[in-house]
C-alpha positions as a LaTeX table, in Angstrom:
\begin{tabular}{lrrr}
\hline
Residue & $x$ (\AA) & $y$ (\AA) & $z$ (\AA) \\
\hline
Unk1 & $-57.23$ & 13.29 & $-93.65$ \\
Unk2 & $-57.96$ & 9.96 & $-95.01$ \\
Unk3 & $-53.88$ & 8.74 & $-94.49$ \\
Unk4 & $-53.00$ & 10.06 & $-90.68$ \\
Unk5 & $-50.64$ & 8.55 & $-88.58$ \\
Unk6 & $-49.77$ & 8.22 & $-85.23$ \\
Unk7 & $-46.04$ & 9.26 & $-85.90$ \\
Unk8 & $-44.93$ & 10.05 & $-89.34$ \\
Unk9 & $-44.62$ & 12.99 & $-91.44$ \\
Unk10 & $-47.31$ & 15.63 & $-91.44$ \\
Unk11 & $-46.80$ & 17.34 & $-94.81$ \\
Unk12 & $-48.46$ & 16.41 & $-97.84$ \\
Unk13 & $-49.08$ & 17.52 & $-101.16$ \\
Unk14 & $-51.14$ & 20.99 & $-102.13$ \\
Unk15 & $-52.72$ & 22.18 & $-105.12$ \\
Unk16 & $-49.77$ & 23.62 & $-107.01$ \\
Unk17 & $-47.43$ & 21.40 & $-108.93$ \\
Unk18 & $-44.08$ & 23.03 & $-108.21$ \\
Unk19 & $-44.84$ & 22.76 & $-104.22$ \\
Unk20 & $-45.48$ & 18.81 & $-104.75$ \\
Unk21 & $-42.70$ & 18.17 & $-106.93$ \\
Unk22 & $-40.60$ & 19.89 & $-104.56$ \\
Unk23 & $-41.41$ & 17.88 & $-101.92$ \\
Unk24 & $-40.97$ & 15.11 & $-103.56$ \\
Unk25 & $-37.44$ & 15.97 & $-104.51$ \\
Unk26 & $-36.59$ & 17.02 & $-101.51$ \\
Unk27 & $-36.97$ & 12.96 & $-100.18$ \\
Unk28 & $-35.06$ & 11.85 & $-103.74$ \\
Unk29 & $-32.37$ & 13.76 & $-104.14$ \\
Unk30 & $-30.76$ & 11.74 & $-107.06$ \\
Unk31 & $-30.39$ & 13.36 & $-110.28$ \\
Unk32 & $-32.11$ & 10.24 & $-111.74$ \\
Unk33 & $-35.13$ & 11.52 & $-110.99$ \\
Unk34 & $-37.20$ & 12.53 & $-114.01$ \\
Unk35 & $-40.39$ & 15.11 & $-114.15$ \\
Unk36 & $-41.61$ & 15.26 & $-117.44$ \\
Unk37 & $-44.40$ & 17.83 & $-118.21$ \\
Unk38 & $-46.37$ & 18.67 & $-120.22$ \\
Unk39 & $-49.82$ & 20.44 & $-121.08$ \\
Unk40 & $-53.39$ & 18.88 & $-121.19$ \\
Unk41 & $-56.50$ & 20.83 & $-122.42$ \\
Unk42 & $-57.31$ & 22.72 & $-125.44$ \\
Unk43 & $-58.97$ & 25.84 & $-122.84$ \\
Unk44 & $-57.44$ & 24.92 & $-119.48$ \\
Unk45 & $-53.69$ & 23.94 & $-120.46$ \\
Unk46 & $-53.40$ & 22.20 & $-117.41$ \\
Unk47 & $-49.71$ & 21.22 & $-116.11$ \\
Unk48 & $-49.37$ & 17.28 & $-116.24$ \\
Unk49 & $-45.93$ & 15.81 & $-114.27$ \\
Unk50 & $-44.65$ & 12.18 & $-115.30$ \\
Unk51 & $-42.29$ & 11.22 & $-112.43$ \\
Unk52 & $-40.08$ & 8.19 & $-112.53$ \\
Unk53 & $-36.52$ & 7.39 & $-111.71$ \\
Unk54 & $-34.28$ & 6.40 & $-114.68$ \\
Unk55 & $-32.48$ & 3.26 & $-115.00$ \\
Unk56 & $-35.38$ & 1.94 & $-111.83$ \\
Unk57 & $-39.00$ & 2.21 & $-113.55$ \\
Unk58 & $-39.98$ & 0.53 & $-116.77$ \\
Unk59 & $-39.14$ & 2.67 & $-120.07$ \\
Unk60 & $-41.73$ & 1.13 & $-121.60$ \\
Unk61 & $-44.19$ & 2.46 & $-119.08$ \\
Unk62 & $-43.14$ & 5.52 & $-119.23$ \\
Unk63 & $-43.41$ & 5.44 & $-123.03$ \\
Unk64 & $-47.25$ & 4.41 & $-122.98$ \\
Unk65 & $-48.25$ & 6.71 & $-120.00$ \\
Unk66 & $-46.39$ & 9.51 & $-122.19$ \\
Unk67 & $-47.91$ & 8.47 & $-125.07$ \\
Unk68 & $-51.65$ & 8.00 & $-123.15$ \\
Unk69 & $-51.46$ & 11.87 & $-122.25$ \\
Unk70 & $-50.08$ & 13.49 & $-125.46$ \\
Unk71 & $-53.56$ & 11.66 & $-126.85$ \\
Unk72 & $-55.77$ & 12.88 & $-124.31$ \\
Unk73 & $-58.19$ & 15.88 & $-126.65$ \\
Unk74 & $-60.55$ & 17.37 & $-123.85$ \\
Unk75 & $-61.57$ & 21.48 & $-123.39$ \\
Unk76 & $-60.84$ & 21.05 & $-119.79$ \\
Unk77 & $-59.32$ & 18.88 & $-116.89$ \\
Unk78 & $-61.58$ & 20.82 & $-113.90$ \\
Unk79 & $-61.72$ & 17.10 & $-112.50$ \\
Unk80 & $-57.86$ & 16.92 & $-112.40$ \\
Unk81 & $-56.18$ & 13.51 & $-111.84$ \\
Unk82 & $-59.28$ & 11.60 & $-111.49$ \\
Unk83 & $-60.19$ & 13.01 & $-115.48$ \\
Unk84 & $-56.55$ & 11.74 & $-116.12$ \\
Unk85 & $-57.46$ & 8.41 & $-114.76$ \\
Unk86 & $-60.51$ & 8.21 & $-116.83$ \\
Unk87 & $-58.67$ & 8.97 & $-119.91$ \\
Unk88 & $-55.09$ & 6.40 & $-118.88$ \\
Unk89 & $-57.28$ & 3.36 & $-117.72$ \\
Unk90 & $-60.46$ & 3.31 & $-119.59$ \\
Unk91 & $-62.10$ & 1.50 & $-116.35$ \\
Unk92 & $-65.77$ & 0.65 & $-117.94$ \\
Unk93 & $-67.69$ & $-0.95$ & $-115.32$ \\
Unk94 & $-65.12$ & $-2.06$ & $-113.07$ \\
Unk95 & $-65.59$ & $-1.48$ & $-109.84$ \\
Unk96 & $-61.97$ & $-1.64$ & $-108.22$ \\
Unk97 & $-59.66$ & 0.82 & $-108.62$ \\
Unk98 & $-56.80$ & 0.32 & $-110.86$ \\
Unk99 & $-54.50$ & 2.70 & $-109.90$ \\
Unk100 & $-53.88$ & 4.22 & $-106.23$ \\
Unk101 & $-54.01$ & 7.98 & $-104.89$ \\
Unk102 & $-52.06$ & 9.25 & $-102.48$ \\
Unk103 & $-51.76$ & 12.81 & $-100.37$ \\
Unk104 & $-48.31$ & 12.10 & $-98.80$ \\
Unk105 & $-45.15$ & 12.52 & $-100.38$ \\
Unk106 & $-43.39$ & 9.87 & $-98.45$ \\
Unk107 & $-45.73$ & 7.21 & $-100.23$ \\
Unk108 & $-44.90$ & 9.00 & $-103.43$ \\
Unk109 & $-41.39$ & 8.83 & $-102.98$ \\
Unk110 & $-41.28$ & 4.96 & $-101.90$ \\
Unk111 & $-43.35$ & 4.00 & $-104.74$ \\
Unk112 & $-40.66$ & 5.63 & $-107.30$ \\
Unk113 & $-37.93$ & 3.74 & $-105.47$ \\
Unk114 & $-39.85$ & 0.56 & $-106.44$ \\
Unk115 & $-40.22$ & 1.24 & $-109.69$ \\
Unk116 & $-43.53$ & 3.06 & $-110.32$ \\
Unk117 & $-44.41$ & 6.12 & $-112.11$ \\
Unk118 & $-46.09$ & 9.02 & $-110.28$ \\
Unk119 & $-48.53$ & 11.45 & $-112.49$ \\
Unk120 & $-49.13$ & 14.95 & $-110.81$ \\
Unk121 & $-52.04$ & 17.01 & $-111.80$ \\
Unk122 & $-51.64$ & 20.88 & $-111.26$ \\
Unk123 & $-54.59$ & 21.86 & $-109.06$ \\
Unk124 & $-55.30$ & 18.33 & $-107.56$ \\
Unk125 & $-53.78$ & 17.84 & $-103.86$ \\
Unk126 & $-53.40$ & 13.76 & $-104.79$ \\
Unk127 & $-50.85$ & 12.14 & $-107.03$ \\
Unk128 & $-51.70$ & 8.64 & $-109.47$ \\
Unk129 & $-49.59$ & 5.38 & $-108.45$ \\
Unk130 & $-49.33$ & 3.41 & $-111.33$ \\
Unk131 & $-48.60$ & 0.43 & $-111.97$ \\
Unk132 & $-50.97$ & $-0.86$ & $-108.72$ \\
Unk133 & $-51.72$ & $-4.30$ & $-107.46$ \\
Unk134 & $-54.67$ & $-5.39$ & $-105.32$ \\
Unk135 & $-52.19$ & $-5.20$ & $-102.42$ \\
Unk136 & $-50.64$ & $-1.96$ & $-102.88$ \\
Unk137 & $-54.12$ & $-0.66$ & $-101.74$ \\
Unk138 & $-53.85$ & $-2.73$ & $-98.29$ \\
Unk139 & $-50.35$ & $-1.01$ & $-97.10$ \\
Unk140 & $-50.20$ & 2.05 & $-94.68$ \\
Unk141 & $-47.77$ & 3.88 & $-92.83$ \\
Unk142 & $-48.46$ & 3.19 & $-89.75$ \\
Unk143 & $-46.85$ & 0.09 & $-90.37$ \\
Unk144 & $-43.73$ & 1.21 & $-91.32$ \\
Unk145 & $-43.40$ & 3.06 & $-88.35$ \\
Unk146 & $-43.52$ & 0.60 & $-86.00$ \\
Unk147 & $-41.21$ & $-2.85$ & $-85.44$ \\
Unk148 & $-41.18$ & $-5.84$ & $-88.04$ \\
Unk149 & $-43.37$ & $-8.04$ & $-85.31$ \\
Unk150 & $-45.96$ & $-5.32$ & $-84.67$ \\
Unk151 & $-46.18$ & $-3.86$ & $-88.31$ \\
Unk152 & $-47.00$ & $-7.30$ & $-89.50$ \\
Unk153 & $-49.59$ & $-8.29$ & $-87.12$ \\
Unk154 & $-51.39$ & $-4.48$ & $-87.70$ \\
Unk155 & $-51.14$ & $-5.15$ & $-91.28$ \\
Unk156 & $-52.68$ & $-9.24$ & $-90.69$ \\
Unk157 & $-55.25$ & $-7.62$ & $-88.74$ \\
Unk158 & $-56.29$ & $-4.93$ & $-92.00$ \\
Unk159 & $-56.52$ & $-8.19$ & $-94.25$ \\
Unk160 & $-58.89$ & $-9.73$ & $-91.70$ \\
Unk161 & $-60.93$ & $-6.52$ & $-91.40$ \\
Unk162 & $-60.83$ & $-6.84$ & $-95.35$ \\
Unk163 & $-62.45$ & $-10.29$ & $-95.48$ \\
Unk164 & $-64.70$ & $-9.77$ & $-92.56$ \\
Unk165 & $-66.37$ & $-6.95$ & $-94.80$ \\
Unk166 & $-66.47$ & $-9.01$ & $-98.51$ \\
Unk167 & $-67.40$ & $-12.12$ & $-96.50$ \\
Unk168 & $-68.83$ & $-12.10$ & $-92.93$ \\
Unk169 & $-72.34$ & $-10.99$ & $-94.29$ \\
Unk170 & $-72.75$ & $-13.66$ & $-97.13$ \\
Unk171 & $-71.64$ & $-16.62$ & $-94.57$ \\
Unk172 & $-74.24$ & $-15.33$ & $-92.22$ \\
Unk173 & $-76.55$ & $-15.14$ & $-94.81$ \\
Unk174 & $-76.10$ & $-18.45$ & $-96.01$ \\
Unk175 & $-76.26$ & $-19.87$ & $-92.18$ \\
Unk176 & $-79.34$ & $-18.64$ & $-91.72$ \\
Unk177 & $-80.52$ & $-19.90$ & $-95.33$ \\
Unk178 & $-78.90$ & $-23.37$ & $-94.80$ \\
Unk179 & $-78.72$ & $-23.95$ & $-90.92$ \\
Unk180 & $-77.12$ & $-27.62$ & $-92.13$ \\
Unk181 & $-73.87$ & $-26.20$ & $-93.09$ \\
Unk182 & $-73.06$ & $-24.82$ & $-89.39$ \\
Unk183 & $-71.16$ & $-27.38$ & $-87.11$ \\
Unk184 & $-72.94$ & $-27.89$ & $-84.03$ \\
Unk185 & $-70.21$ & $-25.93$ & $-81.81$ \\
Unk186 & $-71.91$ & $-22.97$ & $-84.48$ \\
Unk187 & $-75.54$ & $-23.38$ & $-84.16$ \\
Unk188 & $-76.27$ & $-20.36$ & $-82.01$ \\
Unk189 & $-75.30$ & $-18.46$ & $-85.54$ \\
Unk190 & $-78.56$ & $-16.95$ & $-86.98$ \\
Unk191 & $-81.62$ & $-14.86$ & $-86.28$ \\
Unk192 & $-83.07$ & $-15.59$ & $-82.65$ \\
Unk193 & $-86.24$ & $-13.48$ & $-83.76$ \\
Unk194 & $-88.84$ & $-13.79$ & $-86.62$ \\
Unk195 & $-89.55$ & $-10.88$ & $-88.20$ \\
Unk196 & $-92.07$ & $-10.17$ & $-91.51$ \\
Unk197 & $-89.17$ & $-8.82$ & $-93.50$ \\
Unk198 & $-86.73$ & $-11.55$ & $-95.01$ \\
Unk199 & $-83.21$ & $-11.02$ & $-93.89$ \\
Unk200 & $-82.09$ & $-10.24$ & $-97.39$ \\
Unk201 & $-84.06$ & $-7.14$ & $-97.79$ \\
Unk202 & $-82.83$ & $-6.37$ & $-94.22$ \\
Unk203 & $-79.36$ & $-6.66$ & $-95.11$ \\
Unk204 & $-79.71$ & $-4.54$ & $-98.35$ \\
Unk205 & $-81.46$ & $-1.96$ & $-95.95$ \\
Unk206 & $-78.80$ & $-1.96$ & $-93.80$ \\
Unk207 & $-75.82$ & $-1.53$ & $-96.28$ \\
Unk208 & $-78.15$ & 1.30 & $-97.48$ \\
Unk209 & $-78.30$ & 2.61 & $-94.56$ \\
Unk210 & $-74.68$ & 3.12 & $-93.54$ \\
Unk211 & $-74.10$ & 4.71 & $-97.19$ \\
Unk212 & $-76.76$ & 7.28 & $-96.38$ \\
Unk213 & $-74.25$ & 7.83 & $-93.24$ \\
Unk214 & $-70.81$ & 7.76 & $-94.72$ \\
Unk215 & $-72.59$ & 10.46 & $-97.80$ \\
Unk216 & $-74.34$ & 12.67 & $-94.44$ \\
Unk217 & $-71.06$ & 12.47 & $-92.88$ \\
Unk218 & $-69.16$ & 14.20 & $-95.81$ \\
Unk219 & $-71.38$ & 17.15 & $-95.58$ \\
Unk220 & $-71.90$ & 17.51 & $-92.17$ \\
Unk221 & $-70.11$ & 20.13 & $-90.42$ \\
Unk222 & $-66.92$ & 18.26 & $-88.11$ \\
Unk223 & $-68.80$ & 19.82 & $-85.14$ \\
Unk224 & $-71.60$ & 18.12 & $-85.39$ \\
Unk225 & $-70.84$ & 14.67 & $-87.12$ \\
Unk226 & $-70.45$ & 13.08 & $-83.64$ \\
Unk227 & $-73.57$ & 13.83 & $-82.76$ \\
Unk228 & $-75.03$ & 12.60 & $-85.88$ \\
Unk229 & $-73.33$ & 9.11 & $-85.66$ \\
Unk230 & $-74.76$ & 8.91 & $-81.95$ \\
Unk231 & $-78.30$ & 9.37 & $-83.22$ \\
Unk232 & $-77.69$ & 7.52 & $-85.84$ \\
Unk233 & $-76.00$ & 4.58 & $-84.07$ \\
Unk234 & $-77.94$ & 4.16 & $-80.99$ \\
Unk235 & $-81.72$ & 6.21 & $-81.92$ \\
Unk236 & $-82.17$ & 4.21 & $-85.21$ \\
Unk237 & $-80.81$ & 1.14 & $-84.99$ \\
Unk238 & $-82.01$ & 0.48 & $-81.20$ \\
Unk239 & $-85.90$ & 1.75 & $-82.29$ \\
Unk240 & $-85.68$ & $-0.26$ & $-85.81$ \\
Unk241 & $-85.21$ & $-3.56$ & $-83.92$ \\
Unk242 & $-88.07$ & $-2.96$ & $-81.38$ \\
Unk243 & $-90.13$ & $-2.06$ & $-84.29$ \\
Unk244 & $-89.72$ & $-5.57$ & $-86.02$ \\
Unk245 & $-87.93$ & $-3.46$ & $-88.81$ \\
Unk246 & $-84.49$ & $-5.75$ & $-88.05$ \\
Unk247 & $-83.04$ & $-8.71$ & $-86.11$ \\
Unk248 & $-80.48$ & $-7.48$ & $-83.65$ \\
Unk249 & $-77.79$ & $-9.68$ & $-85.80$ \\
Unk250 & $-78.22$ & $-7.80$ & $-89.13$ \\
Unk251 & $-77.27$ & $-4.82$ & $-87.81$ \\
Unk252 & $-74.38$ & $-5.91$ & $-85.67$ \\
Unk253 & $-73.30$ & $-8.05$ & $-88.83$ \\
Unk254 & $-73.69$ & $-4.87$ & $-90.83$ \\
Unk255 & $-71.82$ & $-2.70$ & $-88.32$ \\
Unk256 & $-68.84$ & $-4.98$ & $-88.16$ \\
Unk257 & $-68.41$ & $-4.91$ & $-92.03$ \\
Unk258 & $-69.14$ & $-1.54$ & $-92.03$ \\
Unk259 & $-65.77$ & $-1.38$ & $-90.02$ \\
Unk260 & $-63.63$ & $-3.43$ & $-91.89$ \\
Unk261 & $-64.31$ & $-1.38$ & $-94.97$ \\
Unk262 & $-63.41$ & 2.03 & $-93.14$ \\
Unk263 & $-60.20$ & $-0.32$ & $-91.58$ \\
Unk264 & $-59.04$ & $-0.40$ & $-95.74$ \\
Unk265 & $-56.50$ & 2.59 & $-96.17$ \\
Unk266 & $-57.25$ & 3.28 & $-99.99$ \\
Unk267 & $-60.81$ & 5.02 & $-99.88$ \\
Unk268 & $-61.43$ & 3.71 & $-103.33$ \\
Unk269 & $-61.24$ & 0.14 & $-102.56$ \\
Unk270 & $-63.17$ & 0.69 & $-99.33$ \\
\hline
\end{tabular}
């Protein structure tokens, strides 16, 4: 659900191991292709696949991967890959992700050709991409189905989305702090309306705001999430501006991040 396409392949990977290294081996048919498995879990013996072409990834990856799993001592891995993950890249407090997950075996497949390793999880519907850069996160299929010209320009437009949502909301915020910085072609930039709540708490309320949505929309039945982002799009943010409770520009600067974090194809960097 979270990698569809307008034209591509429409199977993806399941919950049993032997299905998704089929699949997988069905798009590489070279006998180069390695799956190395083993057990994890002193109760749950789950089934751990190391995938990786020979002579094309990295031995020495595969050696530390191999040797990152045989050291993994847990009951259970009811969490599947992302209790892998855990244990592989000991993330701390580091918000981006530092390797990717993927549902569709195409991706899986075009990542070994590069050179990366692929870790399947029995029970878990998503494989682990590892080695990952920053920019392996930004690429999609869509534009690999379409011609050089257009691919490029839908994946240009992505990187803008990107920077529109880590940036757009601090420059605005900064405008309206420090009206000197704006050219005077950019003056109409900032709040038109005074309002008893500074705009930072009004921007924190806002980003709240949509997180409340995106963590409603998960649980809301598929029937009725349109609905719910009507009410919530047009009810609450129309009456909180007449209210006083926001300018008009937080929320459309909030919205149009908002959007250019659901434009990012990995979920976890979103």
């Amino acid at each position: 659900d979270t990698e569809k396409v307008v034209r591509g392949a429409r199977d993806g990977f399941v919950e049993n191991i032997i299905i998704n290294t089929a699949i997988t081996r069905r798009r590489i048919r070279d006998e180069r292709l390695r799956f190395e498995i083993m057990k994890v879990g002193e109760r749950s013996k789950t089934d751990i696949a190391i995938a990786y072409i020979k002579d094309v990834a990295n031995p020495d990856l595969v050696n530390i991967i191999r040797k990152e799993l045989n050291a993994i001592k847990v009951d259970g891995l009811t969490m599947a890959d992302k209790a892998v993950e855990e244990f592989l890249v000991k993330q701390g407090y580091n918000p981006y992700p530092l390797v990717r997950y993927t549902e569709r075996a195409d991706i899986a497949a075009t990542h070994l050709l590069e050179g990366h390793v692929i870790i399947y999880v029995d029970t878990s519907p998503s494989v682990i991409i590892t080695p990952t850069t920053y920019f392996h996160h930004l690429q999609h299929v869509e534009e690999y189905r379409q011609s050089p010209a257009v691919g490029t320009f839908i994946r240009w437009i992505r990187y803008f989305g990107v920077l529109f949502s880590l940036f757009l909301l601090p420059f605005w915020l900064l405008s309206v702090i420090e009206p000197s910085v704006l050219p005077e072609g950019l003056k109409f930039i900032g709040p038109n309306e005074k309002t008893n709540i500074p705009i930072i708490v009004q921007i924190f309320l806002g980003e709240f705001g949509i997180l409340f949505l995106r963590m409603a929309a998960i649980h809301t039945p598929t029937s009725l999430a349109s609905a719910m982002g009507l009410i919530a799009a047009v009810l609450i943010g129309q009456i909180a501006i007449d209210v006083g409770l926001f300018v008009p520009e937080v929320i459309l600067y909030t919205a149009v991040s908002a959007i250019g974090t659901f434009a990012t194809p990995s979920y976890e960097l979103g």
